[in-house]
Amino acid sequence: MTTVPITGSPATDRAATGPAATGPDTTDHAAAGLDVTALRDALGPLRDREQVAARLLESSAKHSFDPDTELDWDAAVEEGQWFWPPELLSLYDTPMWHRMSEEQRLDLSRHEGAALASLGIWFEIILMQLLVRHVYDKPVTSNHVRYALTEIADECRHSMMFGRMIDWGGAPTYEVPRVYHNLARVLKTVSTTPGSFAATLLGEEILDWMQRLTFPDERVQTLVRGVTRIHVIEEARHVRYAREELRRQMVTAPRWERELTKLSCGEAARVFSVCFVNPRVYENVGLDRREAVAQVKASGHRREVMQTGSKRLTDFFDDIGLLNGVSRRLWRSSGLLA
């Protein structure tokens, strides 16, 4: 079994996610009769919502990118270069992988990279709708709302960037199965606020971990590395915003909402793990779909990749009380939790 390394964060990521000043959070909670000076969880005191947003807005002003001008979209595809690191491909180190030619492996990386980008677009469109719902009844002049709108603008650029990368590589778009596409409609309608932020982190953090391994990898197409670098830098702020708000929600939400969030989060993990690789990619590179899916499910390397990519997230969820009882069982059944 191959160990998957984890790289450190870029300097811009550290700037985006460095510690904010702490203090009582007076936003929304005083009106609800909560003791704002006592808001804390297992990780410590909750940071002031407005100060966190102000720091993220400052980072956005310094470290935001326009993919249309930052990246060379006229560049040719580089022969012999991967579209995704081979160790992160679903079939890596399986019997089928060892039978594949190098050309077929490279083509698998092109299609699997397109499938992941398609998944990212689907998820970011859901996220944008959840963020709009979150700020609908918040003070529109607050830093918290201003940052949410800034993040929505980031996600619009990311979705367009991913779509353009798919076209550039010449692979098709890979839609998620219709049942999950429609299930997401239900999520967007009934999701609680903590449920929305938990699902946000689920979709962001595993792909972010993979992209942190991709953008410094010189075996990967230069354009793909540029796309992942932009996404990692800007997504660091989104993760920080979601983590801070989810911690706050888990402290202040009523018990029924916290329990519902545990269940919805566990179910989202199951759906996400199923959708992570579209089986159509195997057919499109000339492989037997059924055999490929079976080998991916049996792959110890693949299981290690997914659990390693999820570990930072599952540790955080465990710390704030999202991984107990039925929720933990759901996460284990998804294959994302050891």
XYZ file of C-alpha atoms in Angstrom:
338
model
C 0.000 0.000 0.000
C 1.407 3.426 -0.946
C 1.416 6.130 1.709
C -0.048 9.395 0.478
C 1.974 12.425 1.643
C 0.363 15.562 2.954
C 1.975 18.856 2.002
C 1.918 22.025 4.034
C -0.076 25.142 3.308
C 1.250 27.903 1.058
C 2.181 31.208 2.638
C -0.918 32.857 1.266
C -3.026 30.177 2.913
C -1.393 30.941 6.265
C -2.184 34.614 5.739
C -5.793 33.786 4.968
C -6.324 31.508 7.925
C -4.146 32.946 10.658
C -5.647 33.475 14.121
C -8.173 36.251 14.481
C -8.624 38.334 17.590
C -10.855 36.713 20.153
C -13.683 38.291 22.070
C -17.371 38.018 22.804
C -19.617 37.508 19.783
C -22.459 39.980 19.984
C -23.907 39.324 16.535
C -27.468 37.939 16.629
C -27.045 36.207 19.979
C -27.782 39.083 22.364
C -31.231 39.467 20.852
C -31.812 35.769 21.467
C -31.016 36.149 25.144
C -27.739 34.200 24.992
C -24.755 34.958 27.201
C -22.399 36.066 24.436
C -19.388 36.145 26.770
C -19.702 32.383 27.391
C -19.759 31.088 23.809
C -17.158 28.351 23.661
C -16.859 24.710 22.654
C -14.321 21.922 23.061
C -11.873 23.864 20.881
C -12.017 26.995 23.063
C -13.706 30.413 22.968
C -15.580 31.322 19.792
C -14.096 34.229 17.894
C -16.040 37.394 17.228
C -18.006 36.863 14.019
C -17.421 40.378 12.682
C -13.681 40.295 13.390
C -13.302 36.944 11.629
C -15.165 38.277 8.586
C -13.067 41.465 8.577
C -9.859 39.407 8.490
C -11.224 37.263 5.656
C -12.286 40.334 3.687
C -8.778 41.748 4.085
C -7.271 38.500 2.849
C -9.711 38.438 -0.087
C -8.546 41.890 -1.137
C -4.906 40.730 -1.116
C -5.170 37.186 -2.435
C -7.931 36.924 -5.041
C -7.451 35.962 -8.673
C -9.166 36.308 -12.029
C -8.677 32.913 -13.731
C -9.451 34.381 -17.140
C -6.312 36.542 -16.981
C -4.134 34.617 -14.514
C -4.059 31.380 -16.526
C -2.878 30.691 -20.073
C -5.955 29.107 -21.596
C -4.333 29.090 -25.041
C -1.581 26.744 -23.872
C -1.464 23.344 -25.532
C -1.983 20.135 -23.576
C 1.479 18.886 -22.555
C 2.276 15.423 -23.883
C 3.106 12.861 -21.211
C 1.846 15.033 -18.329
C -0.883 13.963 -15.908
C -4.170 15.777 -15.355
C -4.264 14.545 -11.742
C -1.491 12.940 -9.655
C -1.515 9.203 -10.385
C -1.501 8.248 -6.683
C -4.839 10.064 -6.303
C -6.541 8.244 -9.166
C -9.175 5.742 -8.107
C -7.599 2.717 -9.825
C -4.019 3.385 -8.729
C -2.172 0.240 -7.570
C -5.067 -2.096 -8.418
C -4.636 -5.189 -10.653
C -6.377 -3.288 -13.451
C -3.945 -0.374 -13.063
C -0.973 -2.701 -13.497
C -2.474 -4.042 -16.750
C -3.084 -0.570 -18.194
C -0.686 1.087 -20.612
C 0.896 4.412 -19.645
C -1.204 6.110 -22.320
C -4.383 4.645 -20.840
C -3.377 5.743 -17.340
C -2.788 9.289 -18.561
C -6.167 9.253 -20.285
C -7.788 8.027 -17.067
C -6.279 11.034 -15.278
C -7.794 13.348 -17.916
C -11.274 11.889 -17.503
C -11.097 11.528 -13.735
C -9.859 15.115 -13.429
C -12.860 16.234 -15.494
C -15.199 14.169 -13.309
C -13.813 15.791 -10.144
C -14.119 19.251 -11.688
C -17.726 18.457 -12.655
C -18.412 17.333 -9.081
C -16.849 20.546 -7.821
C -19.104 22.692 -10.007
C -22.201 20.797 -8.840
C -21.215 21.232 -5.244
C -20.281 24.905 -5.547
C -23.634 25.731 -7.109
C -25.308 24.084 -4.106
C -23.008 25.984 -1.744
C -23.825 29.339 -3.330
C -27.539 28.748 -2.808
C -26.993 27.736 0.816
C -24.917 30.851 1.458
C -27.605 33.088 -0.013
C -30.138 31.436 2.307
C -27.811 31.939 5.274
C -27.482 35.704 4.792
C -31.075 36.335 3.724
C -32.133 37.600 7.168
C -28.724 38.893 8.364
C -27.728 42.591 8.575
C -26.729 43.453 5.025
C -24.037 45.954 6.074
C -22.268 43.502 8.406
C -18.818 42.114 7.650
C -20.313 38.633 7.985
C -22.711 39.209 5.086
C -20.124 41.102 3.043
C -17.762 38.163 3.298
C -20.496 35.666 2.387
C -21.184 37.679 -0.769
C -17.446 37.807 -1.479
C -17.292 34.022 -1.159
C -20.226 33.618 -3.531
C -18.313 35.717 -6.075
C -15.268 33.466 -5.558
C -17.376 30.359 -6.132
C -18.831 31.803 -9.333
C -15.286 32.260 -10.670
C -14.261 28.795 -9.500
C -17.189 27.125 -11.231
C -16.435 28.916 -14.488
C -12.740 28.076 -14.109
C -13.469 24.367 -13.601
C -15.803 24.329 -16.588
C -13.194 25.978 -18.761
C -10.558 23.468 -17.575
C -12.827 20.563 -18.571
C -13.217 22.043 -22.071
C -9.478 22.723 -22.320
C -8.656 19.081 -21.574
C -11.132 17.770 -24.129
C -13.003 15.496 -21.716
C -16.794 15.441 -21.300
C -18.698 16.832 -18.356
C -19.621 14.162 -15.806
C -22.943 14.827 -14.122
C -23.706 13.194 -10.778
C -26.368 10.443 -10.896
C -29.873 11.859 -11.298
C -31.037 10.523 -7.933
C -28.342 12.538 -6.119
C -28.893 15.566 -8.322
C -32.528 15.595 -7.210
C -31.653 14.734 -3.609
C -29.616 17.933 -3.541
C -32.789 19.871 -4.373
C -34.259 18.557 -1.132
C -31.092 19.459 0.781
C -31.176 23.033 -0.469
C -34.806 23.347 0.654
C -34.723 21.762 4.101
C -31.116 22.139 5.248
C -30.603 23.728 8.657
C -27.879 26.348 9.018
C -25.416 24.015 10.795
C -26.282 21.301 8.276
C -25.441 23.668 5.435
C -22.019 24.521 6.837
C -21.244 20.882 7.668
C -22.063 19.886 4.079
C -19.979 22.810 2.827
C -16.912 21.552 4.670
C -17.492 18.000 3.465
C -17.420 19.153 -0.143
C -14.513 21.557 0.279
C -11.951 19.925 2.523
C -11.357 16.558 0.821
C -10.949 18.106 -2.623
C -8.803 20.830 -1.075
C -6.470 18.191 0.390
C -6.090 16.590 -3.025
C -5.454 19.921 -4.701
C -2.719 20.761 -2.179
C -0.905 17.694 -3.485
C -1.623 18.633 -7.111
C -0.500 22.230 -7.577
C 3.170 21.673 -6.603
C 3.414 18.384 -8.564
C 5.562 18.965 -11.654
C 4.239 15.773 -13.277
C 0.842 17.479 -13.672
C -0.275 19.704 -16.566
C 0.805 23.322 -15.963
C -2.707 24.674 -16.470
C -4.226 22.162 -14.041
C -1.609 23.136 -11.447
C -2.549 26.789 -11.923
C -6.242 26.035 -11.479
C -5.650 24.052 -8.288
C -3.295 26.698 -6.875
C -5.929 29.424 -7.263
C -8.573 27.198 -5.739
C -6.430 26.220 -2.734
C -5.537 29.825 -1.885
C -9.089 31.147 -2.143
C -10.735 28.071 -0.643
C -8.686 28.426 2.549
C -10.834 31.447 3.422
C -14.046 29.570 2.673
C -13.027 26.727 4.987
C -12.175 29.175 7.763
C -15.540 30.941 7.421
C -17.496 27.663 7.416
C -15.592 26.195 10.374
C -16.092 29.285 12.517
C -19.796 29.490 11.713
C -20.395 25.768 12.227
C -18.760 25.928 15.666
C -21.054 28.822 16.563
C -24.127 27.037 15.279
C -23.327 23.839 17.193
C -23.128 25.871 20.412
C -26.246 27.981 19.876
C -28.626 25.766 17.869
C -31.391 23.860 19.694
C -30.766 20.184 20.393
C -33.160 18.933 17.694
C -31.230 20.938 15.094
C -27.877 19.591 16.242
C -29.178 16.015 16.135
C -30.648 16.534 12.662
C -27.328 17.981 11.528
C -25.506 14.838 12.678
C -27.806 12.659 10.581
C -27.786 14.889 7.490
C -24.001 15.208 7.679
C -23.580 11.420 7.839
C -25.900 10.919 4.878
C -24.076 13.647 2.938
C -20.797 11.780 3.558
C -22.316 8.638 2.052
C -23.593 10.483 -1.025
C -20.318 12.342 -1.482
C -18.249 9.152 -1.344
C -20.487 7.533 -3.981
C -20.306 10.549 -6.300
C -16.575 11.117 -5.915
C -15.703 9.113 -9.027
C -18.135 8.716 -11.901
C -18.019 5.119 -13.275
C -18.487 6.462 -16.797
C -14.823 7.479 -16.771
C -13.822 3.802 -16.936
C -15.934 3.146 -20.031
C -14.554 6.265 -21.705
C -10.979 5.009 -21.397
C -11.847 1.511 -22.643
C -12.112 -0.327 -19.312
C -14.755 -2.707 -18.048
C -16.953 -0.553 -15.838
C -18.136 -3.296 -13.491
C -14.664 -4.707 -12.927
C -13.178 -1.239 -12.374
C -15.809 -0.288 -9.779
C -15.255 -3.584 -7.947
C -11.497 -3.086 -7.848
C -11.830 0.484 -6.573
C -14.104 -0.723 -3.759
C -11.586 -3.419 -2.830
C -8.545 -1.122 -3.048
C -6.711 -0.563 0.225
C -4.795 2.314 -1.362
C -7.995 4.070 -2.403
C -9.458 3.629 1.064
C -6.304 5.131 2.557
C -6.431 8.101 0.190
C -10.048 8.920 1.030
C -9.604 8.471 4.785
C -6.382 10.484 4.834
C -8.036 13.249 2.820
C -10.959 13.262 5.258
C -9.002 13.054 8.502
C -8.602 16.745 9.215
C -12.328 17.192 8.654
C -13.451 14.175 10.672
C -11.175 15.181 13.554
C -12.822 18.620 13.557
C -16.333 17.158 13.379
C -15.462 14.824 16.248
C -14.206 17.742 18.354
C -17.427 19.739 17.930
C -19.754 16.790 18.558
C -20.871 15.842 15.050
C -19.498 12.296 15.024
C -21.292 10.253 17.635
C -24.000 7.610 17.608
C -25.692 7.035 14.266
C -23.622 9.762 12.623
C -20.363 7.905 13.264
C -21.824 4.707 11.837
C -22.921 6.562 8.703
C -19.465 8.063 8.267
C -17.828 4.653 8.653
C -20.201 3.140 6.092
C -19.213 5.918 3.671
C -15.597 4.754 3.809
C -14.366 8.229 4.803
C -13.817 7.365 8.473
C -11.600 4.525 9.659
